[in-house]
PDB file of C-alpha atoms and ligand atoms in Angstrom:
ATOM      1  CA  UNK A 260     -13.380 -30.281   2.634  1.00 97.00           C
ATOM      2  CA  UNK A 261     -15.112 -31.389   5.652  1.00 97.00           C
ATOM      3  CA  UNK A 262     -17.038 -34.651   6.167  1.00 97.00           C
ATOM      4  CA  UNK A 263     -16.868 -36.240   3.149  1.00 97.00           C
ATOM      5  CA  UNK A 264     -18.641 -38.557   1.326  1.00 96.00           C
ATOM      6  CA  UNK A 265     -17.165 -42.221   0.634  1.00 96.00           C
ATOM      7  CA  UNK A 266     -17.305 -40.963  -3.134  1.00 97.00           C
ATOM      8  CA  UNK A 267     -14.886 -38.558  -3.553  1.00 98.00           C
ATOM      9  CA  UNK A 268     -14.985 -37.495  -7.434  1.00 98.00           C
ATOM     10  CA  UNK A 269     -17.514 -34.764  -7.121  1.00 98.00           C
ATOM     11  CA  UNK A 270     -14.827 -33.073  -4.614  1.00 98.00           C
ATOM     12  CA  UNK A 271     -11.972 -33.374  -6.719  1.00 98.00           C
ATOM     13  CA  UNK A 272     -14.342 -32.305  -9.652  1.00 98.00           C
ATOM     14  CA  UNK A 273     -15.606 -29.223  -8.037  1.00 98.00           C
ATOM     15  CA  UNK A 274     -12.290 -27.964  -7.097  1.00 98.00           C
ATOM     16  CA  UNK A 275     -10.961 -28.875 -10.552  1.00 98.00           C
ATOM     17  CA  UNK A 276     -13.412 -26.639 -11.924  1.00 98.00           C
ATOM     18  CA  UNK A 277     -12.631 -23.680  -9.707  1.00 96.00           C
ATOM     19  CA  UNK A 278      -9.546 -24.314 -10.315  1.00 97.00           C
ATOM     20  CA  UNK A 279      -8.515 -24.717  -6.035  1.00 95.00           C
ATOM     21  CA  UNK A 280      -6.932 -27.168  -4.002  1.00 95.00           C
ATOM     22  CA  UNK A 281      -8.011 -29.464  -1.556  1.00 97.00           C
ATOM     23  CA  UNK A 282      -6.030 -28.480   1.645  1.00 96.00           C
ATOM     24  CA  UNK A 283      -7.654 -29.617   4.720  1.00 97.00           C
ATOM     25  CA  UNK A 284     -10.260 -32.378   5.200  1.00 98.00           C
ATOM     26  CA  UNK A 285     -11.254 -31.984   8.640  1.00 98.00           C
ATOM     27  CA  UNK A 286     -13.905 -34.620  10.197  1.00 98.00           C
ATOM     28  CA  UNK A 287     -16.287 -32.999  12.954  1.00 98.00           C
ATOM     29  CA  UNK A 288     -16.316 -36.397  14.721  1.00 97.00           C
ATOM     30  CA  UNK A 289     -15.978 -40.374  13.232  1.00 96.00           C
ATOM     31  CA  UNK A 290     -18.918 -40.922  11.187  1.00 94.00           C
ATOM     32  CA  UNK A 291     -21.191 -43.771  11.620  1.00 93.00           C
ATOM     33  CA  UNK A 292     -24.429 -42.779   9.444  1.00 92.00           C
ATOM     34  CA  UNK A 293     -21.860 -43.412   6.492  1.00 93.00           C
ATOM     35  CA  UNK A 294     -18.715 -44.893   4.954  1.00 96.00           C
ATOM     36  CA  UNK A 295     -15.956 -41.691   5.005  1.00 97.00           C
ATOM     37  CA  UNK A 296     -13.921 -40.521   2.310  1.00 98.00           C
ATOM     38  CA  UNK A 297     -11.612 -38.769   4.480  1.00 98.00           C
ATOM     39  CA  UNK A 298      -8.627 -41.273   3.792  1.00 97.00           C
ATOM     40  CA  UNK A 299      -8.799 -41.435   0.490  1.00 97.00           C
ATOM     41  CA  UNK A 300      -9.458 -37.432  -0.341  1.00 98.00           C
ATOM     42  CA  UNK A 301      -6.289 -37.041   1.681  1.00 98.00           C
ATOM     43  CA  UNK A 302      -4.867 -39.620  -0.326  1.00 97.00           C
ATOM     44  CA  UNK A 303      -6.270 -38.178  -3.995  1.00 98.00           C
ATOM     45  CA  UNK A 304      -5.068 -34.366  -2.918  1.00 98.00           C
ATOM     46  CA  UNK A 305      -1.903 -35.063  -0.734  1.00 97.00           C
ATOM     47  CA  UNK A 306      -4.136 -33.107   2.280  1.00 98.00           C
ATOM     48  CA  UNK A 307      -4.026 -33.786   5.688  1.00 97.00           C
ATOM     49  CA  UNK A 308      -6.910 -35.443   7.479  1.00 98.00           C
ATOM     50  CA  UNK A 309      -7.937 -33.632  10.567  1.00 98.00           C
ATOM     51  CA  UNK A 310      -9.666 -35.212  13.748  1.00 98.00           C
ATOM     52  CA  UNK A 311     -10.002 -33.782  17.275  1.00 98.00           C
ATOM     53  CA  UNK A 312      -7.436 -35.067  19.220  1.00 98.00           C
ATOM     54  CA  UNK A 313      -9.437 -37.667  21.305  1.00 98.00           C
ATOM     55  CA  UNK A 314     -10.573 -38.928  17.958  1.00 97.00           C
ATOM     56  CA  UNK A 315      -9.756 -42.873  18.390  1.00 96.00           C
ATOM     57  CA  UNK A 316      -8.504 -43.335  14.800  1.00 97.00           C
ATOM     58  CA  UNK A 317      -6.367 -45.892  13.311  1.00 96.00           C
ATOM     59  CA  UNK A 318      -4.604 -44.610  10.107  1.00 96.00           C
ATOM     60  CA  UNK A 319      -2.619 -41.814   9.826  1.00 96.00           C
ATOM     61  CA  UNK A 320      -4.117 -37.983  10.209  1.00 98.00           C
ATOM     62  CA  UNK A 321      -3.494 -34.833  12.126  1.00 98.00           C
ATOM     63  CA  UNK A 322      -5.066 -33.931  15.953  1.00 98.00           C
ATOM     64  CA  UNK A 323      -6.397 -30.709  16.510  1.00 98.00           C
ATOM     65  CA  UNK A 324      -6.920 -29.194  19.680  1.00 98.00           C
ATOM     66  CA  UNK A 325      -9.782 -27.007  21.225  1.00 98.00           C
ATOM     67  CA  UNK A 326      -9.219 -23.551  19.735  1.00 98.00           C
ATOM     68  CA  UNK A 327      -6.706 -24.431  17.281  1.00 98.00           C
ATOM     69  CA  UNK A 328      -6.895 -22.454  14.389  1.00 97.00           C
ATOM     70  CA  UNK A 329      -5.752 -23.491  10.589  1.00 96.00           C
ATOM     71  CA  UNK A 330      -5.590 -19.935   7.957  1.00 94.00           C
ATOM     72  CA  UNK A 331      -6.608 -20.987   4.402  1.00 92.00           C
ATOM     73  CA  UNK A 332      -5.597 -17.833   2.724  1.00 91.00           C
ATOM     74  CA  UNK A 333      -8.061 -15.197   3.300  1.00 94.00           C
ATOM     75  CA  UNK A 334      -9.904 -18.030   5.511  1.00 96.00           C
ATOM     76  CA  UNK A 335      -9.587 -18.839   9.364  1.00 97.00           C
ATOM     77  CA  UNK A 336     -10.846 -22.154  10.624  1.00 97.00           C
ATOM     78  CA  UNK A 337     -10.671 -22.276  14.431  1.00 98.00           C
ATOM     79  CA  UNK A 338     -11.311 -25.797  15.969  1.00 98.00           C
ATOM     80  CA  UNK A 339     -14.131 -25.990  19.039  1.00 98.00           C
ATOM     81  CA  UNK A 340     -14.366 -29.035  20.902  1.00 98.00           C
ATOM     82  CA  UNK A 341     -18.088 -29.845  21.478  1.00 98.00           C
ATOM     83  CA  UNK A 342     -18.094 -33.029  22.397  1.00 98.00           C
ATOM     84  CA  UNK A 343     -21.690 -34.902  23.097  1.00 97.00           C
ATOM     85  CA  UNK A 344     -23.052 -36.829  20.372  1.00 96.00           C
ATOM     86  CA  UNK A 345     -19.784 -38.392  20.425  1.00 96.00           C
ATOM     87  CA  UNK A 346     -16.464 -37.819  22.892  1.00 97.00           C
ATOM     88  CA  UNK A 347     -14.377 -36.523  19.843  1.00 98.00           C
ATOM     89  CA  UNK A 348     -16.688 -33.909  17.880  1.00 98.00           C
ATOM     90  CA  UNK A 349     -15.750 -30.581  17.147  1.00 98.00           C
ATOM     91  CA  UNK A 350     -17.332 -27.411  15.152  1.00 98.00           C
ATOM     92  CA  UNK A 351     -15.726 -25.357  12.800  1.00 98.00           C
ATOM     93  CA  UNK A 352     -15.834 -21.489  13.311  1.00 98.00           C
ATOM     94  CA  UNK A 353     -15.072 -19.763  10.361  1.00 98.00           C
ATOM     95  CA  UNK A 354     -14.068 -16.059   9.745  1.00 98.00           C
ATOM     96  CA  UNK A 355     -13.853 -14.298   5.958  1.00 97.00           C
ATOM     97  CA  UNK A 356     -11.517 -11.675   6.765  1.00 96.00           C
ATOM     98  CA  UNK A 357     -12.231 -10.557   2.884  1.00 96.00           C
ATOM     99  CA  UNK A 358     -15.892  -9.703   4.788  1.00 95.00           C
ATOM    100  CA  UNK A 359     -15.206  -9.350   8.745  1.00 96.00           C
ATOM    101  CA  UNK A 360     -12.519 -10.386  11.086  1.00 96.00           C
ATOM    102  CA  UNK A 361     -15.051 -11.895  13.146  1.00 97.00           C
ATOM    103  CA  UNK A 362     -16.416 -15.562  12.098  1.00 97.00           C
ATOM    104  CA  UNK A 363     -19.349 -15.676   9.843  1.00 97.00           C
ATOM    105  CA  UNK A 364     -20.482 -19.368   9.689  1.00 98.00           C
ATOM    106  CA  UNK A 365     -20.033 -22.211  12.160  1.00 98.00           C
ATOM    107  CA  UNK A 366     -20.086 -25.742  10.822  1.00 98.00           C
ATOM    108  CA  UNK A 367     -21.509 -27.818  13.705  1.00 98.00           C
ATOM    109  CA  UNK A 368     -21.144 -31.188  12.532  1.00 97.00           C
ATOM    110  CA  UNK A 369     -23.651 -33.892  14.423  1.00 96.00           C
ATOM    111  CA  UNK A 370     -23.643 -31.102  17.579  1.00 98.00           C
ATOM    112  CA  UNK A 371     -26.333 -28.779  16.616  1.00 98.00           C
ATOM    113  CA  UNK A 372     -28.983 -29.373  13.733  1.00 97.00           C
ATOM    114  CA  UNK A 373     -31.560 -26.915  12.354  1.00 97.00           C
ATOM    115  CA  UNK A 374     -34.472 -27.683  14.687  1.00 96.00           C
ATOM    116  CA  UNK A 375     -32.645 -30.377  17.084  1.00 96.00           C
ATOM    117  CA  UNK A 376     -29.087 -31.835  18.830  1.00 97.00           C
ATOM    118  CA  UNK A 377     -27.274 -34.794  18.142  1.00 95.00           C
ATOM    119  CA  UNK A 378     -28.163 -37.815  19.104  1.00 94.00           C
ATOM    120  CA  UNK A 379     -26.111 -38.954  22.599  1.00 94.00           C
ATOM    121  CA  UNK A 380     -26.045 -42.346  22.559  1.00 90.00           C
ATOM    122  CA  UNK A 381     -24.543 -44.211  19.204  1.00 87.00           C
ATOM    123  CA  UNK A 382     -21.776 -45.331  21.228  1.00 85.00           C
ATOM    124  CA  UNK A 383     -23.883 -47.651  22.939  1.00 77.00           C
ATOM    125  CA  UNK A 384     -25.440 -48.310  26.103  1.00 75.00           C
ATOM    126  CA  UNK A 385     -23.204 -47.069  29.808  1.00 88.00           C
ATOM    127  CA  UNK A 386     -22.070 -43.931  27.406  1.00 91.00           C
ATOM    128  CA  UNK A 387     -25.245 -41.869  26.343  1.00 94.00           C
ATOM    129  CA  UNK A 388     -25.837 -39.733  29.729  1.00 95.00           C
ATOM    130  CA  UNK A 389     -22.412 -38.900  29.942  1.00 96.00           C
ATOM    131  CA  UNK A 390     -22.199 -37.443  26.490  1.00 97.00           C
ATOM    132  CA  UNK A 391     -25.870 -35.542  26.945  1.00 97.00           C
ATOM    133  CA  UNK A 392     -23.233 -34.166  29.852  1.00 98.00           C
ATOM    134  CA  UNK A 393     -20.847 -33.008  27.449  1.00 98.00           C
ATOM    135  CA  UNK A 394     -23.841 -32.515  24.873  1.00 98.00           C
ATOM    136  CA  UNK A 395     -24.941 -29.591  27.196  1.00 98.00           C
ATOM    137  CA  UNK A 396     -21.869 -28.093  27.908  1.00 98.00           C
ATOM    138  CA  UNK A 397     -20.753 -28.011  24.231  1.00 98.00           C
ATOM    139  CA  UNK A 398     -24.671 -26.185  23.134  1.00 98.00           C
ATOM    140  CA  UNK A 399     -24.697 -23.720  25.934  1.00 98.00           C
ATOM    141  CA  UNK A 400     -21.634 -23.134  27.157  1.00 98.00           C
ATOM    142  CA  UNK A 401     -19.557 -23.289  23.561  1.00 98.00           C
ATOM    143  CA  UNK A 402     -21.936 -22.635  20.591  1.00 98.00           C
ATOM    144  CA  UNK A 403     -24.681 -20.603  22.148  1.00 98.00           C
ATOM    145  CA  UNK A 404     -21.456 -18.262  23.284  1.00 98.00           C
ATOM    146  CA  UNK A 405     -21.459 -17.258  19.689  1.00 98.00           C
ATOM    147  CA  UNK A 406     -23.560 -13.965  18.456  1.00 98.00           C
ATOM    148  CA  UNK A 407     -26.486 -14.393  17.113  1.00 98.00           C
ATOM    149  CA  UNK A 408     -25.850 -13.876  13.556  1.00 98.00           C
ATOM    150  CA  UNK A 409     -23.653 -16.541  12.795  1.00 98.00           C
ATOM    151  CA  UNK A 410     -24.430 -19.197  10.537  1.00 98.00           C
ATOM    152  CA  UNK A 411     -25.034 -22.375  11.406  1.00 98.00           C
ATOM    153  CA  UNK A 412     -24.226 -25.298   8.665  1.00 98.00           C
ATOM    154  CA  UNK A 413     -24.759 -28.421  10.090  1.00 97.00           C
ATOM    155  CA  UNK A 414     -23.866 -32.370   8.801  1.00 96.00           C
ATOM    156  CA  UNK A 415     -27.666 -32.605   8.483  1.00 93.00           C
ATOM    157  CA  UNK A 416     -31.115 -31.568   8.104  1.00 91.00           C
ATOM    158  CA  UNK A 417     -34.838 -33.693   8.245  1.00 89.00           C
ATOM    159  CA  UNK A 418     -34.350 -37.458   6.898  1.00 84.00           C
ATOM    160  CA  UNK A 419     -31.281 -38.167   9.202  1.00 84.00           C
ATOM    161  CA  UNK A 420     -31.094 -40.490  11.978  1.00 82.00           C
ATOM    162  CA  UNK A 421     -28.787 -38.383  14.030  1.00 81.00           C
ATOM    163  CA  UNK A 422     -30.863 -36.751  15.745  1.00 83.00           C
ATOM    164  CA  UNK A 423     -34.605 -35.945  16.018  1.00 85.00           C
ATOM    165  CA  UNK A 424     -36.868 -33.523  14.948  1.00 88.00           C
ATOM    166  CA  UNK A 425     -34.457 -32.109  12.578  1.00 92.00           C
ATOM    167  CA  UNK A 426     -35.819 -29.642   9.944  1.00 94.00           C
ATOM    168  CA  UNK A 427     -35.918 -29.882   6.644  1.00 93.00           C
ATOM    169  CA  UNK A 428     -33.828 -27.058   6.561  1.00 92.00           C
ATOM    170  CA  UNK A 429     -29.871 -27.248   5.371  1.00 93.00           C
ATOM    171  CA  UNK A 430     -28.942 -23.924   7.403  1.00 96.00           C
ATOM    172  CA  UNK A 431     -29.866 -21.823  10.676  1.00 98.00           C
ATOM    173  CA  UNK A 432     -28.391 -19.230  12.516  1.00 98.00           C
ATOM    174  CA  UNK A 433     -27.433 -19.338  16.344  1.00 98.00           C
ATOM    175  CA  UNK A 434     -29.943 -16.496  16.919  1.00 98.00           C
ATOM    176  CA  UNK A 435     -32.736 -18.853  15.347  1.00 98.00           C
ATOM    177  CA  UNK A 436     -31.661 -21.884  17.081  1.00 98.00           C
ATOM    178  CA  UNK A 437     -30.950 -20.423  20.775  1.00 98.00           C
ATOM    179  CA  UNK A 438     -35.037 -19.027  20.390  1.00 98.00           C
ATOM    180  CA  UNK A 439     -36.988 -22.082  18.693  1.00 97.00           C
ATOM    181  CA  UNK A 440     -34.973 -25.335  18.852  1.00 97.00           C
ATOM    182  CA  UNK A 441     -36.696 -27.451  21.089  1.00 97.00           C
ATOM    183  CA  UNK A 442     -33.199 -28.642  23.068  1.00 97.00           C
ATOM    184  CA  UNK A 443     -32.142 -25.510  23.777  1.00 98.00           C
ATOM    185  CA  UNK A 444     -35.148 -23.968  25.642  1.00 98.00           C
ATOM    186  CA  UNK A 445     -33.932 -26.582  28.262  1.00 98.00           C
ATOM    187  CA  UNK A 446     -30.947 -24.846  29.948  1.00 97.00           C
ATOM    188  CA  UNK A 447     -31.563 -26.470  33.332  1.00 98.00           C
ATOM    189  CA  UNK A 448     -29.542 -29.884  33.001  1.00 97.00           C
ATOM    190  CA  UNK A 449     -31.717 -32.595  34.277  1.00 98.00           C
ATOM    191  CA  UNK A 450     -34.304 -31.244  31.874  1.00 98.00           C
ATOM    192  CA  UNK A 451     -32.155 -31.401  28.924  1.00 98.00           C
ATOM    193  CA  UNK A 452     -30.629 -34.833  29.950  1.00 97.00           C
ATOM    194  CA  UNK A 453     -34.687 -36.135  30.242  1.00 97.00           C
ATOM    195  CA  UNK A 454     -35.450 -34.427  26.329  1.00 96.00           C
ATOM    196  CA  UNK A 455     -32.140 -35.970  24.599  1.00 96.00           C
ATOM    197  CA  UNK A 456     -32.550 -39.511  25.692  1.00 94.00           C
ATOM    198  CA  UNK A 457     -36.171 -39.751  25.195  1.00 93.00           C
ATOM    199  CA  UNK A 458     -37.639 -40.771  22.165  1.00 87.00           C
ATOM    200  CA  UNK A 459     -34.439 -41.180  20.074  1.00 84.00           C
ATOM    201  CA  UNK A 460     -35.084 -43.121  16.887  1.00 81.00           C
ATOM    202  CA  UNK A 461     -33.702 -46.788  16.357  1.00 82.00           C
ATOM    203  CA  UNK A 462     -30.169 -47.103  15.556  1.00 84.00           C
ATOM    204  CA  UNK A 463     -29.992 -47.863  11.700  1.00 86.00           C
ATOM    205  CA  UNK A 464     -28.079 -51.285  10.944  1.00 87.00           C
ATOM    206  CA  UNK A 465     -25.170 -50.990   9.602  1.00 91.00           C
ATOM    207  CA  UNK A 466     -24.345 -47.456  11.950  1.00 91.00           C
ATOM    208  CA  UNK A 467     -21.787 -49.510  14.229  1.00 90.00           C
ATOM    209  CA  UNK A 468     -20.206 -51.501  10.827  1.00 93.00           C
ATOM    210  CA  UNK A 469     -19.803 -47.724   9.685  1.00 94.00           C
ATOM    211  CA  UNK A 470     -18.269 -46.593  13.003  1.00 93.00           C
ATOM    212  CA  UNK A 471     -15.604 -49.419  12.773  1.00 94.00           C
ATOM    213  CA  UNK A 472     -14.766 -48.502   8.943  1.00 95.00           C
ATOM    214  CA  UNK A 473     -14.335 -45.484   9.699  1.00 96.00           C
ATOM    215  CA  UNK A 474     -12.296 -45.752  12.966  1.00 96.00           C
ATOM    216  CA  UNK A 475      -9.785 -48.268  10.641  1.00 94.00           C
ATOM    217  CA  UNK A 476     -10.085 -45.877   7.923  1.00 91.00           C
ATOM    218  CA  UNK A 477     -10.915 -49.102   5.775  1.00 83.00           C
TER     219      UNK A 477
HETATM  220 FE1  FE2 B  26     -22.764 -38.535  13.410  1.00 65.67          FE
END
């Protein structure tokens, strides 16, 4: 499971039904658009929870490092650091070796969206150009490394205040994305830096009570 929901019962539901087991639930980065159920999931299924390693939680989970990689039977999960919209976020390359031994789908988290980036600057003011730094680096130098075909699955699509101009669309592929998203026409960094701190929507209340929730694991 990755990035749940503070509701957990449709996950244990759904994997009732298929009869599987929760293993892993990995967090791409410490939520603040909503209340995690990462802590108690682990909790309900006896699974580990999973956090980059510069994740700045307080309750007990696993760190990952950059190019880790966890097998879930016929399933590979390597771990990318792409740090940006915030210092600890990380994608999740997967591989079906049941279809290919190369990955298939990439889970980006709050890095990449369908149609935008994540936002750089929840963490507050003195932060935000340093992490459209790392936001570039992660986009081109990390996920635009990938082929073209893969998948992209990110945390969001339109409607979400973590980024902007997000489409309405759940799913994308790299190929799509490195062509028509609007961020990543922008290779040259000082143009990149302007686009992602321009124009960013207002902060939702209640996005830093979230952040500290999570961080306790509350
Ligand atoms: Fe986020």
């Amino acid at each position: 499971m990755v990035d749940p929901q503070q509701d957990i019962a449709p996950y244990l539901e759904a994997a009732a039904q298929k009869a599987m087991r929760i293993t892993h639930v990995f967090e791409t980065h410490v939520q603040a658009d909503h209340r995690s159920g990462a802590r108690a999931l682990g909790a309900a299924t006896r699974a580990p929870v999973l956090f980059h390693e510069s994740a700045p939680v307080r309750f007990p989970h696993v760190e990952v490092a950059d190019e880790e990689e966890h097998e879930l039977g016929n399933v590979r999960i390597a771990v990318l650091h792409t740090p940006g919209h915030t210092p600890e976020s990380a994608s999740l390359l997967v591989t079906d070796r049941t279809r290919a031994l190369e990955p298939w789908f990439v889970l980006t988290g709050d890095t990449l969206f369908a149609g935008g980036v994540g936002r750089p600057d929840l963490l507050g003011a003195g932060h935000e150009r340093a992490l459209a730094e790392q936001l570039h680096a992660s986009l081109f130098d990390r996920l635009l490394a990938l082929p073209d075909h893969v998948e992209v699955f990110p945390a969001h699509f339109g409607g979400s205040a973590c980024g902007k101009g997000l489409s309405g669309k759940p799913g994308s592929t790299i190929g799509f994305e490195r062509r028509f998203n609007p961020a990543l026409q922008l290779s040259a960094k000082a143009d990149f830096l302007q686009f992602v701190l321009s124009d960013l929507p207002p902060q939702p209340p209640g996005f830093a009570e979230n952040r500290r929730h999570n961080l306790a694991g509350e």
